PDB file of C-alpha atoms in Angstrom:
ATOM      1  CA  MET A 237     127.772 -59.399 -29.001  1.00 64.00           C
ATOM      2  CA  GLN A 238     126.272 -57.158 -26.295  1.00 79.00           C
ATOM      3  CA  TYR A 239     124.772 -53.770 -27.172  1.00 90.00           C
ATOM      4  CA  THR A 240     123.329 -51.015 -25.015  1.00 94.00           C
ATOM      5  CA  ILE A 241     120.489 -48.658 -25.879  1.00 97.00           C
ATOM      6  CA  ALA A 242     119.821 -45.622 -23.688  1.00 97.00           C
ATOM      7  CA  ILE A 243     116.341 -44.090 -23.788  1.00 98.00           C
ATOM      8  CA  CYS A 244     115.743 -40.675 -22.239  1.00 97.00           C
ATOM      9  CA  ASP A 245     112.171 -39.308 -22.036  1.00 96.00           C
ATOM     10  CA  ASP A 246     110.441 -37.492 -19.186  1.00 95.00           C
ATOM     11  CA  ASP A 247     107.088 -39.027 -20.214  1.00 95.00           C
ATOM     12  CA  THR A 248     107.191 -42.495 -18.595  1.00 95.00           C
ATOM     13  CA  LYS A 249     104.456 -43.823 -20.891  1.00 96.00           C
ATOM     14  CA  GLU A 250     106.469 -42.887 -23.982  1.00 96.00           C
ATOM     15  CA  LEU A 251     109.649 -44.117 -22.303  1.00 96.00           C
ATOM     16  CA  HIS A 252     108.256 -47.602 -21.770  1.00 97.00           C
ATOM     17  CA  GLU A 253     106.688 -47.680 -25.225  1.00 97.00           C
ATOM     18  CA  ALA A 254     110.129 -47.080 -26.758  1.00 97.00           C
ATOM     19  CA  GLU A 255     111.597 -49.708 -24.427  1.00 97.00           C
ATOM     20  CA  LYS A 256     108.943 -52.216 -25.528  1.00 97.00           C
ATOM     21  CA  LEU A 257     109.748 -51.646 -29.205  1.00 97.00           C
ATOM     22  CA  CYS A 258     113.495 -52.004 -28.565  1.00 97.00           C
ATOM     23  CA  LYS A 259     112.946 -55.302 -26.758  1.00 97.00           C
ATOM     24  CA  GLU A 260     110.737 -56.522 -29.593  1.00 97.00           C
ATOM     25  CA  TYR A 261     113.421 -55.573 -32.103  1.00 97.00           C
ATOM     26  CA  GLY A 262     116.140 -57.321 -30.100  1.00 96.00           C
ATOM     27  CA  GLU A 263     114.132 -60.547 -29.776  1.00 96.00           C
ATOM     28  CA  LYS A 264     113.185 -60.513 -33.445  1.00 95.00           C
ATOM     29  CA  ASN A 265     116.780 -60.012 -34.585  1.00 95.00           C
ATOM     30  CA  LYS A 266     118.428 -62.128 -31.856  1.00 93.00           C
ATOM     31  CA  ILE A 267     120.458 -59.176 -30.563  1.00 93.00           C
ATOM     32  CA  ASN A 268     121.573 -59.216 -26.934  1.00 91.00           C
ATOM     33  CA  LEU A 269     120.367 -55.838 -25.647  1.00 94.00           C
ATOM     34  CA  THR A 270     120.811 -53.972 -22.394  1.00 95.00           C
ATOM     35  CA  ILE A 271     118.393 -51.042 -22.165  1.00 97.00           C
ATOM     36  CA  TRP A 272     119.028 -48.072 -19.882  1.00 96.00           C
ATOM     37  CA  LEU A 273     116.041 -45.849 -19.010  1.00 98.00           C
ATOM     38  CA  TYR A 274     116.175 -42.195 -17.916  1.00 97.00           C
ATOM     39  CA  THR A 275     113.517 -39.562 -17.262  1.00 96.00           C
ATOM     40  CA  SER A 276     115.868 -36.565 -17.421  1.00 95.00           C
ATOM     41  CA  SER A 277     118.989 -35.506 -19.267  1.00 94.00           C
ATOM     42  CA  VAL A 278     120.719 -34.905 -15.918  1.00 94.00           C
ATOM     43  CA  ASN A 279     120.252 -38.567 -14.963  1.00 94.00           C
ATOM     44  CA  LEU A 280     121.416 -39.642 -18.416  1.00 95.00           C
ATOM     45  CA  LYS A 281     124.644 -37.637 -18.210  1.00 94.00           C
ATOM     46  CA  ASP A 282     125.349 -38.770 -14.637  1.00 93.00           C
ATOM     47  CA  SER A 283     124.958 -42.397 -15.710  1.00 92.00           C
ATOM     48  CA  ILE A 284     127.241 -41.930 -18.730  1.00 90.00           C
ATOM     49  CA  LYS A 285     129.975 -40.590 -16.438  1.00 88.00           C
ATOM     50  CA  LYS A 286     129.792 -43.821 -14.413  1.00 86.00           C
ATOM     51  CA  ASN A 287     128.978 -46.425 -17.076  1.00 84.00           C
ATOM     52  CA  GLY A 288     130.292 -45.016 -20.338  1.00 84.00           C
ATOM     53  CA  TYR A 289     128.496 -44.320 -23.591  1.00 90.00           C
ATOM     54  CA  PRO A 290     125.586 -46.414 -24.886  1.00 93.00           C
ATOM     55  CA  ASP A 291     125.818 -47.849 -28.395  1.00 92.00           C
ATOM     56  CA  ILE A 292     122.588 -46.105 -29.426  1.00 96.00           C
ATOM     57  CA  LEU A 293     120.805 -43.161 -27.815  1.00 98.00           C
ATOM     58  CA  LEU A 294     117.044 -42.497 -28.110  1.00 98.00           C
ATOM     59  CA  LEU A 295     116.437 -38.961 -26.938  1.00 96.00           C
ATOM     60  CA  ASP A 296     113.276 -36.943 -26.323  1.00 95.00           C
ATOM     61  CA  ILE A 297     113.571 -33.229 -27.071  1.00 93.00           C
ATOM     62  CA  TYR A 298     111.009 -31.547 -24.815  1.00 91.00           C
ATOM     63  CA  MET A 299     112.226 -32.178 -21.268  1.00 90.00           C
ATOM     64  CA  PRO A 300     112.032 -29.817 -18.256  1.00 86.00           C
ATOM     65  CA  ASP A 301     115.644 -29.613 -17.043  1.00 84.00           C
ATOM     66  CA  GLU A 302     117.471 -29.513 -20.384  1.00 89.00           C
ATOM     67  CA  ASN A 303     116.063 -30.207 -23.811  1.00 91.00           C
ATOM     68  CA  GLY A 304     117.318 -33.083 -25.921  1.00 93.00           C
ATOM     69  CA  ILE A 305     119.087 -30.854 -28.430  1.00 94.00           C
ATOM     70  CA  GLU A 306     121.190 -29.291 -25.668  1.00 94.00           C
ATOM     71  CA  THR A 307     121.945 -32.740 -24.255  1.00 95.00           C
ATOM     72  CA  ALA A 308     122.950 -34.103 -27.643  1.00 95.00           C
ATOM     73  CA  GLU A 309     125.158 -31.088 -28.307  1.00 94.00           C
ATOM     74  CA  PHE A 310     126.877 -31.577 -24.937  1.00 94.00           C
ATOM     75  CA  LEU A 311     127.506 -35.257 -25.683  1.00 94.00           C
ATOM     76  CA  ARG A 312     128.779 -34.608 -29.206  1.00 92.00           C
ATOM     77  CA  ASN A 313     131.178 -31.967 -27.849  1.00 92.00           C
ATOM     78  CA  HIS A 314     132.481 -34.529 -25.355  1.00 87.00           C
ATOM     79  CA  GLY A 315     133.248 -37.234 -27.900  1.00 84.00           C
ATOM     80  CA  PHE A 316     129.983 -39.175 -28.245  1.00 89.00           C
ATOM     81  CA  SER A 317     129.883 -40.320 -31.883  1.00 88.00           C
ATOM     82  CA  ASN A 318     127.338 -43.142 -31.676  1.00 92.00           C
ATOM     83  CA  PRO A 319     123.899 -42.923 -33.349  1.00 95.00           C
ATOM     84  CA  ILE A 320     121.329 -40.548 -31.850  1.00 97.00           C
ATOM     85  CA  ILE A 321     117.642 -41.009 -32.663  1.00 97.00           C
ATOM     86  CA  PHE A 322     115.368 -38.166 -31.593  1.00 95.00           C
ATOM     87  CA  LEU A 323     111.830 -38.882 -30.362  1.00 93.00           C
ATOM     88  CA  THR A 324     109.620 -35.830 -30.088  1.00 89.00           C
ATOM     89  CA  SER A 325     106.120 -34.398 -30.415  1.00 85.00           C
ATOM     90  CA  SER A 326     107.039 -31.646 -32.901  1.00 82.00           C
ATOM     91  CA  THR A 327     109.058 -31.069 -36.055  1.00 83.00           C
ATOM     92  CA  GLY A 328     110.330 -27.754 -34.692  1.00 83.00           C
ATOM     93  CA  TYR A 329     113.851 -28.947 -33.902  1.00 82.00           C
ATOM     94  CA  ALA A 330     114.478 -31.078 -36.993  1.00 85.00           C
ATOM     95  CA  MET A 331     117.194 -28.816 -38.429  1.00 88.00           C
ATOM     96  CA  ASP A 332     119.000 -28.689 -35.089  1.00 87.00           C
ATOM     97  CA  ALA A 333     118.811 -32.479 -34.822  1.00 88.00           C
ATOM     98  CA  TYR A 334     120.451 -33.092 -38.187  1.00 85.00           C
ATOM     99  CA  ARG A 335     123.086 -30.453 -37.447  1.00 89.00           C
ATOM    100  CA  LEU A 336     124.082 -32.803 -34.624  1.00 92.00           C
ATOM    101  CA  ASP A 337     124.321 -35.715 -37.053  1.00 91.00           C
ATOM    102  CA  ALA A 338     121.139 -37.400 -35.819  1.00 93.00           C
ATOM    103  CA  LEU A 339     120.425 -40.720 -37.484  1.00 94.00           C
ATOM    104  CA  GLN A 340     116.675 -40.079 -37.460  1.00 94.00           C
ATOM    105  CA  TYR A 341     114.050 -37.677 -36.113  1.00 94.00           C
ATOM    106  CA  PHE A 342     110.735 -39.307 -35.187  1.00 93.00           C
ATOM    107  CA  VAL A 343     107.521 -37.500 -34.328  1.00 92.00           C
ATOM    108  CA  LYS A 344     105.602 -39.539 -31.745  1.00 91.00           C
ATOM    109  CA  PRO A 345     103.864 -41.920 -31.618  1.00 92.00           C
ATOM    110  CA  LEU A 346     106.492 -44.290 -33.004  1.00 93.00           C
ATOM    111  CA  GLU A 347     105.562 -46.393 -36.010  1.00 94.00           C
ATOM    112  CA  SER A 348     107.234 -49.773 -35.514  1.00 95.00           C
ATOM    113  CA  ASN A 349     108.297 -50.540 -39.106  1.00 96.00           C
ATOM    114  CA  ARG A 350     110.027 -47.182 -39.628  1.00 95.00           C
ATOM    115  CA  PHE A 351     111.560 -47.387 -36.166  1.00 97.00           C
ATOM    116  CA  PHE A 352     112.892 -50.897 -36.814  1.00 97.00           C
ATOM    117  CA  ASP A 353     114.358 -49.786 -40.164  1.00 96.00           C
ATOM    118  CA  THR A 354     116.234 -47.017 -38.341  1.00 96.00           C
ATOM    119  CA  LEU A 355     117.511 -49.460 -35.710  1.00 97.00           C
ATOM    120  CA  ASN A 356     118.775 -51.661 -38.552  1.00 96.00           C
ATOM    121  CA  LYS A 357     120.884 -48.733 -39.760  1.00 95.00           C
ATOM    122  CA  ALA A 358     122.068 -47.912 -36.248  1.00 95.00           C
ATOM    123  CA  PHE A 359     123.203 -51.457 -35.509  1.00 93.00           C
ATOM    124  CA  LEU A 360     124.934 -51.740 -38.876  1.00 90.00           C
ATOM    125  CA  LEU A 361     126.910 -48.596 -38.051  1.00 89.00           C
ATOM    126  CA  GLN A 362     127.823 -49.914 -34.606  1.00 87.00           C
ATOM    127  CA  LYS A 363     128.841 -53.359 -35.838  1.00 82.00           C
ATOM    128  CA  GLU A 364     131.239 -51.748 -38.313  1.00 79.00           C
ATOM    129  CA  LYS A 365     132.555 -49.392 -35.643  1.00 78.00           C
ATOM    130  CA  LYS A 366     133.222 -52.217 -33.167  1.00 74.00           C
ATOM    131  CA  LYS A 367     135.387 -53.929 -35.774  1.00 73.00           C
ATOM    132  CA  GLN A 368     137.705 -50.918 -35.553  1.00 81.00           C
ATOM    133  CA  TYR A 369     138.648 -51.547 -31.911  1.00 83.00           C
ATOM    134  CA  LEU A 370     140.461 -54.123 -29.833  1.00 84.00           C
ATOM    135  CA  ILE A 371     139.230 -54.727 -26.286  1.00 82.00           C
ATOM    136  CA  LEU A 372     142.122 -55.403 -23.904  1.00 84.00           C
ATOM    137  CA  ARG A 373     142.313 -56.043 -20.191  1.00 85.00           C
ATOM    138  CA  VAL A 374     145.034 -53.702 -18.945  1.00 87.00           C
ATOM    139  CA  ASP A 375     145.839 -53.673 -15.213  1.00 84.00           C
ATOM    140  CA  GLY A 376     142.525 -55.389 -14.495  1.00 82.00           C
ATOM    141  CA  VAL A 377     140.471 -52.840 -16.474  1.00 83.00           C
ATOM    142  CA  LEU A 378     138.899 -53.402 -19.897  1.00 81.00           C
ATOM    143  CA  GLN A 379     140.102 -50.781 -22.379  1.00 84.00           C
ATOM    144  CA  LYS A 380     139.000 -50.051 -25.953  1.00 82.00           C
ATOM    145  CA  ILE A 381     142.041 -49.584 -28.217  1.00 88.00           C
ATOM    146  CA  PRO A 382     141.562 -48.142 -31.738  1.00 88.00           C
ATOM    147  CA  LEU A 383     143.157 -50.566 -34.202  1.00 89.00           C
ATOM    148  CA  ALA A 384     144.482 -47.656 -36.265  1.00 87.00           C
ATOM    149  CA  GLU A 385     146.620 -46.528 -33.318  1.00 91.00           C
ATOM    150  CA  ILE A 386     148.424 -49.872 -32.940  1.00 93.00           C
ATOM    151  CA  ILE A 387     151.932 -49.781 -34.472  1.00 94.00           C
ATOM    152  CA  TYR A 388     152.895 -53.333 -33.579  1.00 95.00           C
ATOM    153  CA  CYS A 389     152.526 -55.926 -30.842  1.00 93.00           C
ATOM    154  CA  GLU A 390     155.325 -57.914 -29.216  1.00 93.00           C
ATOM    155  CA  ALA A 391     155.057 -61.174 -27.285  1.00 90.00           C
ATOM    156  CA  GLN A 392     156.920 -61.125 -23.960  1.00 89.00           C
ATOM    157  CA  LYS A 393     156.367 -64.469 -22.250  1.00 82.00           C
ATOM    158  CA  HIS A 394     152.689 -64.556 -21.199  1.00 82.00           C
ATOM    159  CA  ASN A 395     152.139 -60.875 -21.906  1.00 87.00           C
ATOM    160  CA  LYS A 396     151.635 -58.938 -25.125  1.00 90.00           C
ATOM    161  CA  VAL A 397     152.983 -55.399 -25.316  1.00 93.00           C
ATOM    162  CA  PHE A 398     151.126 -53.074 -27.676  1.00 94.00           C
ATOM    163  CA  TYR A 399     153.122 -50.156 -29.058  1.00 94.00           C
ATOM    164  CA  LEU A 400     150.728 -47.355 -29.950  1.00 94.00           C
ATOM    165  CA  GLU A 401     150.904 -43.896 -31.460  1.00 90.00           C
ATOM    166  CA  LYS A 402     152.352 -41.079 -29.325  1.00 87.00           C
ATOM    167  CA  GLY A 403     154.728 -43.522 -27.618  1.00 91.00           C
ATOM    168  CA  ILE A 404     151.960 -45.175 -25.589  1.00 92.00           C
ATOM    169  CA  GLN A 405     152.411 -48.795 -24.488  1.00 93.00           C
ATOM    170  CA  LYS A 406     149.736 -51.187 -23.228  1.00 93.00           C
ATOM    171  CA  ARG A 407     150.466 -54.564 -21.661  1.00 92.00           C
ATOM    172  CA  SER A 408     147.849 -57.326 -21.661  1.00 91.00           C
ATOM    173  CA  ARG A 409     147.885 -60.997 -20.733  1.00 86.00           C
ATOM    174  CA  LEU A 410     146.707 -63.090 -23.683  1.00 82.00           C
ATOM    175  CA  THR A 411     148.199 -65.645 -26.063  1.00 79.00           C
ATOM    176  CA  MET A 412     149.594 -64.884 -29.495  1.00 78.00           C
ATOM    177  CA  GLU A 413     147.106 -67.409 -30.880  1.00 80.00           C
ATOM    178  CA  GLU A 414     144.172 -65.466 -29.402  1.00 80.00           C
ATOM    179  CA  LEU A 415     145.477 -62.151 -30.681  1.00 83.00           C
ATOM    180  CA  SER A 416     146.361 -63.470 -34.136  1.00 80.00           C
ATOM    181  CA  LYS A 417     142.914 -65.055 -34.509  1.00 76.00           C
ATOM    182  CA  TYR A 418     141.253 -61.728 -33.788  1.00 76.00           C
ATOM    183  CA  LEU A 419     143.521 -59.496 -35.856  1.00 79.00           C
ATOM    184  CA  LYS A 420     143.794 -61.703 -38.951  1.00 71.00           C
ATOM    185  CA  GLU A 421     140.233 -60.665 -39.842  1.00 69.00           C
ATOM    186  CA  ARG A 422     141.275 -56.994 -39.659  1.00 76.00           C
ATOM    187  CA  ASP A 423     142.832 -55.543 -42.771  1.00 79.00           C
ATOM    188  CA  GLY A 424     146.512 -54.664 -42.550  1.00 88.00           C
ATOM    189  CA  PHE A 425     147.695 -56.783 -39.608  1.00 91.00           C
ATOM    190  CA  VAL A 426     150.296 -59.462 -40.274  1.00 91.00           C
ATOM    191  CA  GLN A 427     152.188 -61.805 -37.959  1.00 91.00           C
ATOM    192  CA  VAL A 428     155.969 -61.666 -38.259  1.00 92.00           C
ATOM    193  CA  GLY A 429     157.787 -64.641 -36.772  1.00 90.00           C
ATOM    194  CA  ASN A 430     156.544 -65.982 -33.461  1.00 88.00           C
ATOM    195  CA  SER A 431     156.761 -62.753 -31.500  1.00 90.00           C
ATOM    196  CA  TYR A 432     155.349 -59.853 -33.511  1.00 93.00           C
ATOM    197  CA  ILE A 433     152.157 -58.642 -35.165  1.00 93.00           C
ATOM    198  CA  ILE A 434     152.632 -55.535 -37.306  1.00 94.00           C
ATOM    199  CA  ASN A 435     150.119 -52.964 -38.537  1.00 93.00           C
ATOM    200  CA  LEU A 436     151.100 -52.411 -42.183  1.00 93.00           C
ATOM    201  CA  TYR A 437     149.322 -49.057 -42.231  1.00 90.00           C
ATOM    202  CA  HIS A 438     152.151 -47.565 -40.168  1.00 93.00           C
ATOM    203  CA  VAL A 439     155.008 -49.171 -42.121  1.00 93.00           C
ATOM    204  CA  THR A 440     157.040 -46.732 -44.232  1.00 92.00           C
ATOM    205  CA  ALA A 441     159.972 -48.942 -45.284  1.00 93.00           C
ATOM    206  CA  ILE A 442     161.094 -52.568 -45.161  1.00 94.00           C
ATOM    207  CA  SER A 443     164.599 -53.931 -45.591  1.00 94.00           C
ATOM    208  CA  SER A 444     165.964 -57.420 -45.114  1.00 92.00           C
ATOM    209  CA  LYS A 445     166.942 -56.452 -41.562  1.00 93.00           C
ATOM    210  CA  GLU A 446     164.296 -54.097 -40.192  1.00 94.00           C
ATOM    211  CA  VAL A 447     160.923 -52.384 -40.515  1.00 94.00           C
ATOM    212  CA  LEU A 448     160.541 -48.616 -40.209  1.00 95.00           C
ATOM    213  CA  PHE A 449     157.303 -47.045 -39.002  1.00 94.00           C
ATOM    214  CA  ASP A 450     155.773 -43.597 -39.484  1.00 92.00           C
ATOM    215  CA  THR A 451     156.384 -42.909 -35.787  1.00 90.00           C
ATOM    216  CA  GLU A 452     160.162 -43.169 -36.411  1.00 88.00           C
ATOM    217  CA  MET A 453     160.205 -46.461 -34.528  1.00 92.00           C
ATOM    218  CA  ALA A 454     162.177 -49.365 -35.998  1.00 94.00           C
ATOM    219  CA  LEU A 455     161.819 -53.102 -35.470  1.00 94.00           C
ATOM    220  CA  ARG A 456     164.536 -55.644 -36.223  1.00 94.00           C
ATOM    221  CA  LEU A 457     163.120 -58.482 -38.300  1.00 94.00           C
ATOM    222  CA  PRO A 458     163.407 -62.114 -37.197  1.00 91.00           C
ATOM    223  CA  ARG A 459     165.497 -64.351 -39.449  1.00 90.00           C
ATOM    224  CA  GLY A 460     163.597 -65.441 -42.572  1.00 90.00           C
ATOM    225  CA  ALA A 461     160.706 -62.991 -42.096  1.00 92.00           C
ATOM    226  CA  TYR A 462     161.564 -60.481 -44.819  1.00 93.00           C
ATOM    227  CA  THR A 463     160.140 -62.152 -47.938  1.00 94.00           C
ATOM    228  CA  SER A 464     156.747 -62.951 -46.457  1.00 93.00           C
ATOM    229  CA  LEU A 465     156.415 -59.478 -44.933  1.00 93.00           C
ATOM    230  CA  ARG A 466     157.462 -57.777 -48.163  1.00 92.00           C
ATOM    231  CA  ASP A 467     154.816 -59.729 -50.109  1.00 92.00           C
ATOM    232  CA  SER A 468     152.127 -58.868 -47.551  1.00 91.00           C
ATOM    233  CA  TYR A 469     153.105 -55.210 -47.761  1.00 90.00           C
ATOM    234  CA  PHE A 470     152.802 -55.173 -51.548  1.00 88.00           C
ATOM    235  CA  ARG A 471     149.416 -56.923 -51.452  1.00 87.00           C
ATOM    236  CA  TYR A 472     148.114 -54.507 -48.828  1.00 84.00           C
ATOM    237  CA  TYR A 473     148.878 -51.399 -50.873  1.00 78.00           C
ATOM    238  CA  CYS A 474     147.941 -52.898 -54.237  1.00 75.00           C
ATOM    239  CA  GLU A 475     144.506 -53.822 -52.872  1.00 59.00           C
ATOM    240  CA  GLU A 476     144.167 -50.330 -51.374  1.00 48.00           C
ATOM    241  CA  GLU A 477     144.528 -48.908 -54.864  1.00 43.00           C
TER     242      GLU A 477
END
């Protein structure tokens, strides 16, 4: 699995020292890393607009154009929820950093063992987070779909139509076998007949003829699917308890 780390520090010596430690960590733990380097928060934000969010952000605080706390606050207010690790020369902004849900606040120079322990936590968080999404190619563009928003999926010839919350539909070209293999490891998804995969989280009622969802959608059940679906539904909620 590919991960990206963005490092933003106006001191190029410190920037490359952090990069060196990240590369060492990636090699040691056999993690495929892409590392983005920035010397100003303006460059960082411009890059994020074009390339999207990094999985982990290492952020200096004392920078000339905009300090790291202001940058982090801007990113948090615009939906960035991934781990932020602050790298700085002073403890003066520690309270502000943790207000922004920083994973860690390091005073330079970095000590490798403590830094690697923090990266362990960051990657654990990101690995769990990535399990909560499905990556689909929709109209030639890769899109990240939250699993919790999927109501059900329907096979239509070579395409799969995903019915999401708020009436949204996404169409992607992949096989039912590929989709089932991915979703069977995710709690709450069950295949119904040859054409449907249902998210049990959104199911409010099941009869021998149809399934009702919390979005007021209804799906007519294929012949013979009721008993297996009913049993899966009971197991899902019994385990939840």
